Amino acid sequence: MAWGKRKDLLGIEDLSREEIETILDTAESFKDVSRRQIKKVPALRGVTVVNLFLEPSTRTRTSFELAGKRLSADVINISASGSSIIKGESLKDTACNIEAMNTDILVFRHSKAGAAHFLSKVLKCSVVNAGDGAHEHPTQALLDLYSIREKTKRIEGLTVAIIGDIAHSRVARSNILALRKMGAHVRVAGPATMIPAGVEKLGVDVTYKIEEAVEGADVVMMLRIQQERQGKNLFPSIREYSRFFGLNRARLKGAKKDILIMHPGPINRGVEIAPDVADGPYSIILDQVTNGVAVRMAILFLYSGAAL
Ligand code: CP
């Protein structure tokens, strides 16, 4: 097992290929726990995990909570509206107070890029980045890798098309870094206003046509338009966006027969993905969610130091 003691998981940028493989292999060993009648093992008994989510979340927060509970950790959830941040307490003071209760792992989501890095320097406990602005969402990329590997038995050599609002997507950035480290070819596609300048330097091909992105791809990853992070309208209308960049059955006509359709969620049906594609035979969107629990169990286990 390639695992030294790491305090924090801040981004895919910091992980080696071997460490990524260790996380995926560890997740594999935990996946079975969630299929049992009694979905619990004692691996993290006595460990305290706090989920501090200062931005909305359904999948990430719930799966970290389930992951911790299935490993027998004590898990506490704090949201922005339920915290004293709304009374004027600073982020640093909030985090230090949480740590003062002998917290072992802080799982943290924030709307600003770099917020998890900031807390990692302030705190002695482990910090796991659950999404920081448009910067990184490492645990999403890891569960995406896991889901691809589960279906295709490999990642190296695959062609993965990431389509949509690349510029504002932390999922796109973490997935590009992760997929390139694992030897996949990555294409990105979207309107020119949603493709960041210089993205080619990350080792990806760029196209502005969804048909070119889908052609010959093994995996297509659709992204939501990140309206909460866009300062202005980057496309004339949702209808226009859907017409030019929405994935529908017609656009899958020339696709590989065993193509995988992915989406990190939340999906906007009828915008970036048609309902019959989201629910169709190539979609592994809900498998991604299922796998999120196993991957986050692996992350809590490894970053708690229980594996050492
Ligand atoms: N994919 C993802 O991060 O979803 P949530 O915002 O619901 O956690």
mmCIF file of C-alpha atoms and ligand atoms in Angstrom:
data_model
loop_
_atom_site.group_PDB
_atom_site.id
_atom_site.type_symbol
_atom_site.label_atom_id
_atom_site.label_comp_id
_atom_site.label_asym_id
_atom_site.label_seq_id
_atom_site.Cartn_x
_atom_site.Cartn_y
_atom_site.Cartn_z
ATOM 1 C CA MET A 1 0.000 0.000 0.000
ATOM 2 C CA ALA A 2 1.518 3.355 -1.097
ATOM 3 C CA TRP A 3 0.468 5.470 1.846
ATOM 4 C CA GLY A 4 2.588 7.674 4.096
ATOM 5 C CA LYS A 5 0.910 9.804 6.764
ATOM 6 C CA ARG A 6 -0.691 12.776 5.029
ATOM 7 C CA LYS A 7 -2.446 15.339 7.179
ATOM 8 C CA ASP A 8 -4.776 16.897 4.618
ATOM 9 C CA LEU A 9 -6.548 16.149 1.349
ATOM 10 C CA LEU A 10 -6.692 19.542 -0.315
ATOM 11 C CA GLY A 11 -6.562 18.684 -4.000
ATOM 12 C CA ILE A 12 -5.709 16.076 -6.615
ATOM 13 C CA GLU A 13 -2.738 18.293 -7.467
ATOM 14 C CA ASP A 14 -0.923 17.027 -4.339
ATOM 15 C CA LEU A 15 -1.541 13.289 -4.893
ATOM 16 C CA SER A 16 0.726 10.861 -6.759
ATOM 17 C CA ARG A 17 -0.682 8.209 -9.074
ATOM 18 C CA GLU A 18 0.267 5.569 -6.491
ATOM 19 C CA GLU A 19 -1.624 7.387 -3.745
ATOM 20 C CA ILE A 20 -4.694 7.682 -5.984
ATOM 21 C CA GLU A 21 -4.514 3.940 -6.654
ATOM 22 C CA THR A 22 -4.262 3.251 -2.915
ATOM 23 C CA ILE A 23 -7.405 5.326 -2.257
ATOM 24 C CA LEU A 24 -9.311 3.493 -5.016
ATOM 25 C CA ASP A 25 -8.143 0.063 -3.808
ATOM 26 C CA THR A 26 -9.093 0.932 -0.213
ATOM 27 C CA ALA A 27 -12.534 2.071 -1.413
ATOM 28 C CA GLU A 28 -12.930 -1.285 -3.160
ATOM 29 C CA SER A 29 -12.400 -3.050 0.148
ATOM 30 C CA PHE A 30 -15.044 -0.845 1.837
ATOM 31 C CA LYS A 31 -17.713 -1.001 -0.877
ATOM 32 C CA ASP A 32 -19.115 -4.273 0.417
ATOM 33 C CA VAL A 33 -19.887 -2.758 3.857
ATOM 34 C CA SER A 34 -22.736 -0.681 2.383
ATOM 35 C CA ARG A 35 -24.345 -3.798 0.850
ATOM 36 C CA ARG A 36 -24.600 -5.646 4.178
ATOM 37 C CA GLN A 37 -27.686 -5.745 6.344
ATOM 38 C CA ILE A 38 -25.688 -4.169 9.173
ATOM 39 C CA LYS A 39 -23.733 -1.466 7.351
ATOM 40 C CA LYS A 40 -21.060 -0.876 9.948
ATOM 41 C CA VAL A 41 -17.459 -1.808 10.762
ATOM 42 C CA PRO A 42 -15.472 -0.622 13.816
ATOM 43 C CA ALA A 43 -12.496 0.812 11.859
ATOM 44 C CA LEU A 44 -12.837 4.420 13.099
ATOM 45 C CA ARG A 45 -14.297 3.861 16.571
ATOM 46 C CA GLY A 46 -13.258 6.807 18.746
ATOM 47 C CA VAL A 47 -12.519 9.091 15.755
ATOM 48 C CA THR A 48 -14.447 12.389 15.521
ATOM 49 C CA VAL A 49 -15.363 13.801 12.095
ATOM 50 C CA VAL A 50 -16.965 17.241 11.671
ATOM 51 C CA ASN A 51 -18.600 18.124 8.338
ATOM 52 C CA LEU A 52 -18.461 21.927 8.066
ATOM 53 C CA PHE A 53 -20.403 22.815 4.921
ATOM 54 C CA LEU A 54 -20.659 26.556 4.315
ATOM 55 C CA GLU A 55 -22.113 25.980 0.813
ATOM 56 C CA PRO A 56 -25.131 23.787 -0.056
ATOM 57 C CA SER A 57 -24.622 20.071 -0.695
ATOM 58 C CA THR A 58 -26.723 16.941 -0.989
ATOM 59 C CA ARG A 59 -24.353 14.216 -2.184
ATOM 60 C CA THR A 60 -21.005 15.172 -0.647
ATOM 61 C CA ARG A 61 -22.267 16.012 2.836
ATOM 62 C CA THR A 62 -24.581 13.009 3.091
ATOM 63 C CA SER A 63 -21.998 10.567 1.797
ATOM 64 C CA PHE A 64 -19.300 11.857 4.179
ATOM 65 C CA GLU A 65 -21.781 11.466 7.035
ATOM 66 C CA LEU A 66 -22.699 7.924 5.977
ATOM 67 C CA ALA A 67 -19.031 7.076 5.367
ATOM 68 C CA GLY A 68 -18.069 8.177 8.859
ATOM 69 C CA LYS A 69 -21.009 6.415 10.510
ATOM 70 C CA ARG A 70 -20.411 3.174 8.592
ATOM 71 C CA LEU A 71 -16.844 3.221 9.940
ATOM 72 C CA SER A 72 -18.201 3.830 13.506
ATOM 73 C CA ALA A 73 -16.759 7.360 13.773
ATOM 74 C CA ASP A 74 -18.649 10.089 15.676
ATOM 75 C CA VAL A 75 -19.927 12.482 12.987
ATOM 76 C CA ILE A 76 -21.242 16.026 13.477
ATOM 77 C CA ASN A 77 -22.698 18.220 10.699
ATOM 78 C CA ILE A 78 -22.548 22.011 10.704
ATOM 79 C CA SER A 79 -24.071 24.202 7.980
ATOM 80 C CA ALA A 80 -23.641 27.934 7.390
ATOM 81 C CA SER A 81 -27.118 28.777 8.712
ATOM 82 C CA GLY A 82 -26.629 26.595 11.798
ATOM 83 C CA SER A 83 -23.225 28.042 12.740
ATOM 84 C CA SER A 84 -22.132 31.146 14.638
ATOM 85 C CA ILE A 85 -20.542 32.480 11.429
ATOM 86 C CA ILE A 86 -23.884 34.224 10.832
ATOM 87 C CA LYS A 87 -23.372 36.008 14.180
ATOM 88 C CA GLY A 88 -20.069 37.414 12.924
ATOM 89 C CA GLU A 89 -17.583 34.777 14.071
ATOM 90 C CA SER A 90 -14.614 34.457 11.711
ATOM 91 C CA LEU A 91 -13.934 31.256 9.797
ATOM 92 C CA LYS A 92 -10.655 30.814 11.668
ATOM 93 C CA ASP A 93 -12.338 31.155 15.085
ATOM 94 C CA THR A 94 -15.127 28.762 14.082
ATOM 95 C CA ALA A 95 -12.600 26.160 12.901
ATOM 96 C CA CYS A 96 -10.369 26.550 15.996
ATOM 97 C CA ASN A 97 -13.408 26.096 18.267
ATOM 98 C CA ILE A 98 -14.403 22.928 16.413
ATOM 99 C CA GLU A 99 -10.843 21.632 16.743
ATOM 100 C CA ALA A 100 -10.780 22.489 20.458
ATOM 101 C CA MET A 101 -13.410 19.750 20.928
ATOM 102 C CA ASN A 102 -10.733 17.221 19.890
ATOM 103 C CA THR A 103 -11.924 16.800 16.335
ATOM 104 C CA ASP A 104 -9.754 14.454 14.256
ATOM 105 C CA ILE A 105 -10.962 15.262 10.719
ATOM 106 C CA LEU A 106 -12.660 18.406 9.431
ATOM 107 C CA VAL A 107 -14.484 17.920 6.115
ATOM 108 C CA PHE A 108 -14.892 21.402 4.731
ATOM 109 C CA ARG A 109 -16.803 23.050 1.871
ATOM 110 C CA HIS A 110 -16.550 26.762 1.108
ATOM 111 C CA SER A 111 -17.422 29.063 -1.788
ATOM 112 C CA LYS A 112 -13.927 30.583 -1.959
ATOM 113 C CA ALA A 113 -10.955 28.922 -3.673
ATOM 114 C CA GLY A 114 -8.134 28.346 -1.194
ATOM 115 C CA ALA A 115 -10.365 28.230 1.909
ATOM 116 C CA ALA A 116 -9.395 24.596 2.685
ATOM 117 C CA HIS A 117 -5.680 25.437 2.260
ATOM 118 C CA PHE A 118 -6.132 28.305 4.718
ATOM 119 C CA LEU A 119 -7.692 26.045 7.373
ATOM 120 C CA SER A 120 -5.074 23.342 6.816
ATOM 121 C CA LYS A 121 -2.410 25.832 7.935
ATOM 122 C CA VAL A 122 -4.396 26.962 10.973
ATOM 123 C CA LEU A 123 -5.452 23.516 12.266
ATOM 124 C CA LYS A 124 -3.534 20.501 13.526
ATOM 125 C CA CYS A 125 -6.374 18.087 12.663
ATOM 126 C CA SER A 126 -6.806 16.687 9.145
ATOM 127 C CA VAL A 127 -8.666 18.898 6.675
ATOM 128 C CA VAL A 128 -10.478 17.267 3.750
ATOM 129 C CA ASN A 129 -11.510 19.621 0.963
ATOM 130 C CA ALA A 130 -15.150 18.939 0.030
ATOM 131 C CA GLY A 131 -15.087 21.670 -2.641
ATOM 132 C CA ASP A 132 -13.506 25.137 -2.531
ATOM 133 C CA GLY A 133 -15.010 27.621 -4.974
ATOM 134 C CA ALA A 134 -13.995 26.909 -8.565
ATOM 135 C CA HIS A 135 -10.676 25.420 -7.438
ATOM 136 C CA GLU A 136 -10.873 21.685 -6.557
ATOM 137 C CA HIS A 137 -13.304 18.953 -5.514
ATOM 138 C CA PRO A 138 -10.851 16.088 -5.013
ATOM 139 C CA THR A 139 -13.220 13.528 -3.490
ATOM 140 C CA GLN A 140 -15.601 13.928 -6.475
ATOM 141 C CA ALA A 141 -12.755 13.233 -8.914
ATOM 142 C CA LEU A 142 -11.698 10.185 -6.887
ATOM 143 C CA LEU A 143 -15.212 8.720 -6.905
ATOM 144 C CA ASP A 144 -15.416 9.438 -10.629
ATOM 145 C CA LEU A 145 -12.150 7.547 -11.221
ATOM 146 C CA TYR A 146 -13.461 4.699 -9.079
ATOM 147 C CA SER A 147 -16.710 4.565 -11.070
ATOM 148 C CA ILE A 148 -14.877 4.525 -14.419
ATOM 149 C CA ARG A 149 -12.437 1.853 -13.227
ATOM 150 C CA GLU A 150 -15.290 -0.260 -11.842
ATOM 151 C CA LYS A 151 -17.007 -0.338 -15.255
ATOM 152 C CA THR A 152 -14.042 -0.477 -17.659
ATOM 153 C CA LYS A 153 -11.392 -2.157 -15.431
ATOM 154 C CA ARG A 154 -8.869 0.509 -16.494
ATOM 155 C CA ILE A 155 -8.371 4.243 -16.780
ATOM 156 C CA GLU A 156 -5.076 4.441 -18.694
ATOM 157 C CA GLY A 157 -5.638 5.007 -22.416
ATOM 158 C CA LEU A 158 -9.357 5.878 -22.152
ATOM 159 C CA THR A 159 -10.690 9.036 -23.796
ATOM 160 C CA VAL A 160 -12.829 11.130 -21.461
ATOM 161 C CA ALA A 161 -14.822 14.143 -22.699
ATOM 162 C CA ILE A 162 -15.738 16.756 -20.077
ATOM 163 C CA ILE A 163 -18.491 19.004 -21.429
ATOM 164 C CA GLY A 164 -19.984 22.232 -20.096
ATOM 165 C CA ASP A 165 -18.904 25.071 -17.853
ATOM 166 C CA ILE A 166 -15.245 24.096 -17.548
ATOM 167 C CA ALA A 167 -14.134 27.563 -16.378
ATOM 168 C CA HIS A 168 -16.192 27.602 -13.187
ATOM 169 C CA SER A 169 -16.146 23.891 -12.353
ATOM 170 C CA ARG A 170 -13.997 22.535 -9.518
ATOM 171 C CA VAL A 171 -15.133 19.068 -10.638
ATOM 172 C CA ALA A 172 -13.650 19.659 -14.107
ATOM 173 C CA ARG A 173 -10.322 20.842 -12.710
ATOM 174 C CA SER A 174 -9.955 17.944 -10.253
ATOM 175 C CA ASN A 175 -11.014 15.428 -12.883
ATOM 176 C CA ILE A 176 -8.600 16.778 -15.494
ATOM 177 C CA LEU A 177 -5.715 16.504 -13.001
ATOM 178 C CA ALA A 178 -6.787 13.037 -11.833
ATOM 179 C CA LEU A 179 -7.485 11.565 -15.273
ATOM 180 C CA ARG A 180 -4.200 12.877 -16.709
ATOM 181 C CA LYS A 181 -2.264 11.423 -13.745
ATOM 182 C CA MET A 182 -3.912 8.060 -14.414
ATOM 183 C CA GLY A 183 -2.981 8.154 -18.130
ATOM 184 C CA ALA A 184 -6.364 8.970 -19.711
ATOM 185 C CA HIS A 185 -6.803 11.310 -22.671
ATOM 186 C CA VAL A 186 -9.033 14.256 -21.805
ATOM 187 C CA ARG A 187 -11.087 16.480 -24.099
ATOM 188 C CA VAL A 188 -12.952 19.507 -22.855
ATOM 189 C CA ALA A 189 -15.857 21.127 -24.699
ATOM 190 C CA GLY A 190 -18.233 24.015 -24.137
ATOM 191 C CA PRO A 191 -18.961 27.546 -25.267
ATOM 192 C CA ALA A 192 -15.785 29.620 -25.680
ATOM 193 C CA THR A 193 -16.910 31.792 -22.749
ATOM 194 C CA MET A 194 -16.852 28.749 -20.460
ATOM 195 C CA ILE A 195 -13.435 27.376 -21.498
ATOM 196 C CA PRO A 196 -10.613 28.867 -19.415
ATOM 197 C CA ALA A 197 -7.697 30.448 -21.279
ATOM 198 C CA GLY A 198 -4.627 28.191 -21.271
ATOM 199 C CA VAL A 199 -6.511 25.010 -20.277
ATOM 200 C CA GLU A 200 -4.401 23.147 -22.896
ATOM 201 C CA LYS A 201 -1.454 23.483 -20.501
ATOM 202 C CA LEU A 202 -3.177 20.858 -18.313
ATOM 203 C CA GLY A 203 -2.695 18.378 -21.184
ATOM 204 C CA VAL A 204 -6.232 18.412 -22.596
ATOM 205 C CA ASP A 205 -7.648 18.885 -26.101
ATOM 206 C CA VAL A 206 -10.229 21.615 -26.589
ATOM 207 C CA THR A 207 -13.250 21.663 -28.886
ATOM 208 C CA TYR A 208 -16.234 23.967 -29.054
ATOM 209 C CA LYS A 209 -18.561 21.331 -30.549
ATOM 210 C CA ILE A 210 -20.246 18.704 -28.405
ATOM 211 C CA GLU A 211 -20.397 16.283 -31.379
ATOM 212 C CA GLU A 212 -16.588 16.358 -31.724
ATOM 213 C CA ALA A 213 -16.192 15.795 -27.980
ATOM 214 C CA VAL A 214 -18.524 12.769 -27.943
ATOM 215 C CA GLU A 215 -17.123 11.085 -31.078
ATOM 216 C CA GLY A 216 -14.948 8.102 -30.084
ATOM 217 C CA ALA A 217 -15.052 8.976 -26.368
ATOM 218 C CA ASP A 218 -15.176 6.137 -23.828
ATOM 219 C CA VAL A 219 -16.652 8.397 -21.166
ATOM 220 C CA VAL A 220 -18.669 11.607 -21.352
ATOM 221 C CA MET A 221 -18.863 13.711 -18.211
ATOM 222 C CA MET A 222 -21.550 16.412 -18.358
ATOM 223 C CA LEU A 223 -21.364 19.492 -16.127
ATOM 224 C CA ARG A 224 -23.967 21.850 -14.761
ATOM 225 C CA ILE A 225 -23.723 25.570 -15.596
ATOM 226 C CA GLN A 226 -22.254 27.024 -12.386
ATOM 227 C CA GLN A 227 -24.484 30.104 -12.326
ATOM 228 C CA GLU A 228 -23.589 30.837 -8.686
ATOM 229 C CA ARG A 229 -19.958 31.362 -9.708
ATOM 230 C CA GLN A 230 -20.499 33.304 -12.959
ATOM 231 C CA GLY A 231 -20.298 37.077 -12.664
ATOM 232 C CA LYS A 232 -22.300 37.628 -15.855
ATOM 233 C CA ASN A 233 -24.319 35.724 -18.433
ATOM 234 C CA LEU A 234 -21.924 33.647 -20.505
ATOM 235 C CA PHE A 235 -24.581 32.367 -22.902
ATOM 236 C CA PRO A 236 -27.647 34.106 -24.433
ATOM 237 C CA SER A 237 -30.206 31.774 -22.815
ATOM 238 C CA ILE A 238 -30.631 28.371 -21.204
ATOM 239 C CA ARG A 239 -32.568 27.281 -24.300
ATOM 240 C CA GLU A 240 -29.647 28.220 -26.562
ATOM 241 C CA TYR A 241 -27.218 26.446 -24.255
ATOM 242 C CA SER A 242 -29.273 23.292 -24.307
ATOM 243 C CA ARG A 243 -29.574 23.424 -28.095
ATOM 244 C CA PHE A 244 -25.826 23.653 -28.666
ATOM 245 C CA PHE A 245 -24.324 21.876 -25.636
ATOM 246 C CA GLY A 246 -27.027 19.654 -24.145
ATOM 247 C CA LEU A 247 -26.475 15.891 -24.378
ATOM 248 C CA ASN A 248 -29.458 14.180 -25.984
ATOM 249 C CA ARG A 249 -30.093 10.886 -27.754
ATOM 250 C CA ALA A 250 -29.447 12.367 -31.206
ATOM 251 C CA ARG A 251 -25.960 13.436 -30.112
ATOM 252 C CA LEU A 252 -25.196 9.884 -28.951
ATOM 253 C CA LYS A 253 -25.961 8.346 -32.387
ATOM 254 C CA GLY A 254 -22.300 8.195 -33.420
ATOM 255 C CA ALA A 255 -21.010 7.405 -29.924
ATOM 256 C CA LYS A 256 -19.233 4.208 -28.884
ATOM 257 C CA LYS A 257 -21.656 1.379 -28.090
ATOM 258 C CA ASP A 258 -20.377 1.029 -24.522
ATOM 259 C CA ILE A 259 -19.970 4.728 -23.740
ATOM 260 C CA LEU A 260 -20.384 5.780 -20.085
ATOM 261 C CA ILE A 261 -22.393 8.921 -19.302
ATOM 262 C CA MET A 262 -21.453 10.626 -16.050
ATOM 263 C CA HIS A 263 -22.508 13.726 -14.145
ATOM 264 C CA PRO A 264 -21.365 14.820 -10.663
ATOM 265 C CA GLY A 265 -24.822 16.206 -9.839
ATOM 266 C CA PRO A 266 -26.920 18.115 -9.234
ATOM 267 C CA ILE A 267 -28.252 17.620 -12.772
ATOM 268 C CA ASN A 268 -30.437 20.174 -14.512
ATOM 269 C CA ARG A 269 -32.696 17.969 -16.608
ATOM 270 C CA GLY A 270 -33.334 19.357 -20.057
ATOM 271 C CA VAL A 271 -30.443 21.822 -19.827
ATOM 272 C CA GLU A 272 -27.049 20.058 -20.000
ATOM 273 C CA ILE A 273 -28.563 16.568 -20.194
ATOM 274 C CA ALA A 274 -31.869 15.222 -21.530
ATOM 275 C CA PRO A 275 -33.915 13.208 -19.000
ATOM 276 C CA ASP A 276 -33.883 10.044 -21.154
ATOM 277 C CA VAL A 277 -30.073 10.203 -21.359
ATOM 278 C CA ALA A 278 -29.670 10.863 -17.627
ATOM 279 C CA ASP A 279 -31.891 7.838 -16.910
ATOM 280 C CA GLY A 280 -30.792 5.811 -19.939
ATOM 281 C CA PRO A 281 -28.726 2.658 -20.372
ATOM 282 C CA TYR A 282 -25.327 4.385 -20.633
ATOM 283 C CA SER A 283 -25.796 6.531 -17.539
ATOM 284 C CA ILE A 284 -23.800 5.665 -14.409
ATOM 285 C CA ILE A 285 -24.848 8.827 -12.557
ATOM 286 C CA LEU A 286 -26.377 7.008 -9.577
ATOM 287 C CA ASP A 287 -23.480 4.516 -9.487
ATOM 288 C CA GLN A 288 -21.254 7.542 -8.940
ATOM 289 C CA VAL A 289 -23.349 8.494 -5.919
ATOM 290 C CA THR A 290 -23.241 4.935 -4.520
ATOM 291 C CA ASN A 291 -19.470 4.811 -4.987
ATOM 292 C CA GLY A 292 -19.085 8.173 -3.264
ATOM 293 C CA VAL A 293 -19.751 6.513 0.088
ATOM 294 C CA ALA A 294 -17.044 3.852 -0.399
ATOM 295 C CA VAL A 295 -14.498 6.380 -1.655
ATOM 296 C CA ARG A 296 -15.187 8.732 1.262
ATOM 297 C CA MET A 297 -14.903 5.798 3.696
ATOM 298 C CA ALA A 298 -11.442 5.161 2.212
ATOM 299 C CA ILE A 299 -10.494 8.824 2.566
ATOM 300 C CA LEU A 300 -11.614 9.064 6.205
ATOM 301 C CA PHE A 301 -9.837 5.780 6.987
ATOM 302 C CA LEU A 302 -6.545 6.752 5.324
ATOM 303 C CA TYR A 303 -6.440 10.369 6.547
ATOM 304 C CA SER A 304 -7.303 9.356 10.117
ATOM 305 C CA GLY A 305 -4.035 7.430 10.170
ATOM 306 C CA ALA A 306 -5.872 4.170 10.943
ATOM 307 C CA ALA A 307 -4.046 2.421 8.084
ATOM 308 C CA LEU A 308 -0.561 3.117 9.483
HETATM 309 N N1 CP B 1 -21.354 16.586 -6.763
HETATM 310 C C1 CP B 1 -21.539 17.347 -5.650
HETATM 311 O O1 CP B 1 -20.587 17.920 -5.084
HETATM 312 O O2 CP B 1 -22.834 17.413 -5.245
HETATM 313 P P1 CP B 1 -23.338 18.196 -3.934
HETATM 314 O O3 CP B 1 -23.125 19.677 -4.201
HETATM 315 O O4 CP B 1 -24.761 17.826 -3.767
HETATM 316 O O5 CP B 1 -22.477 17.756 -2.792
#
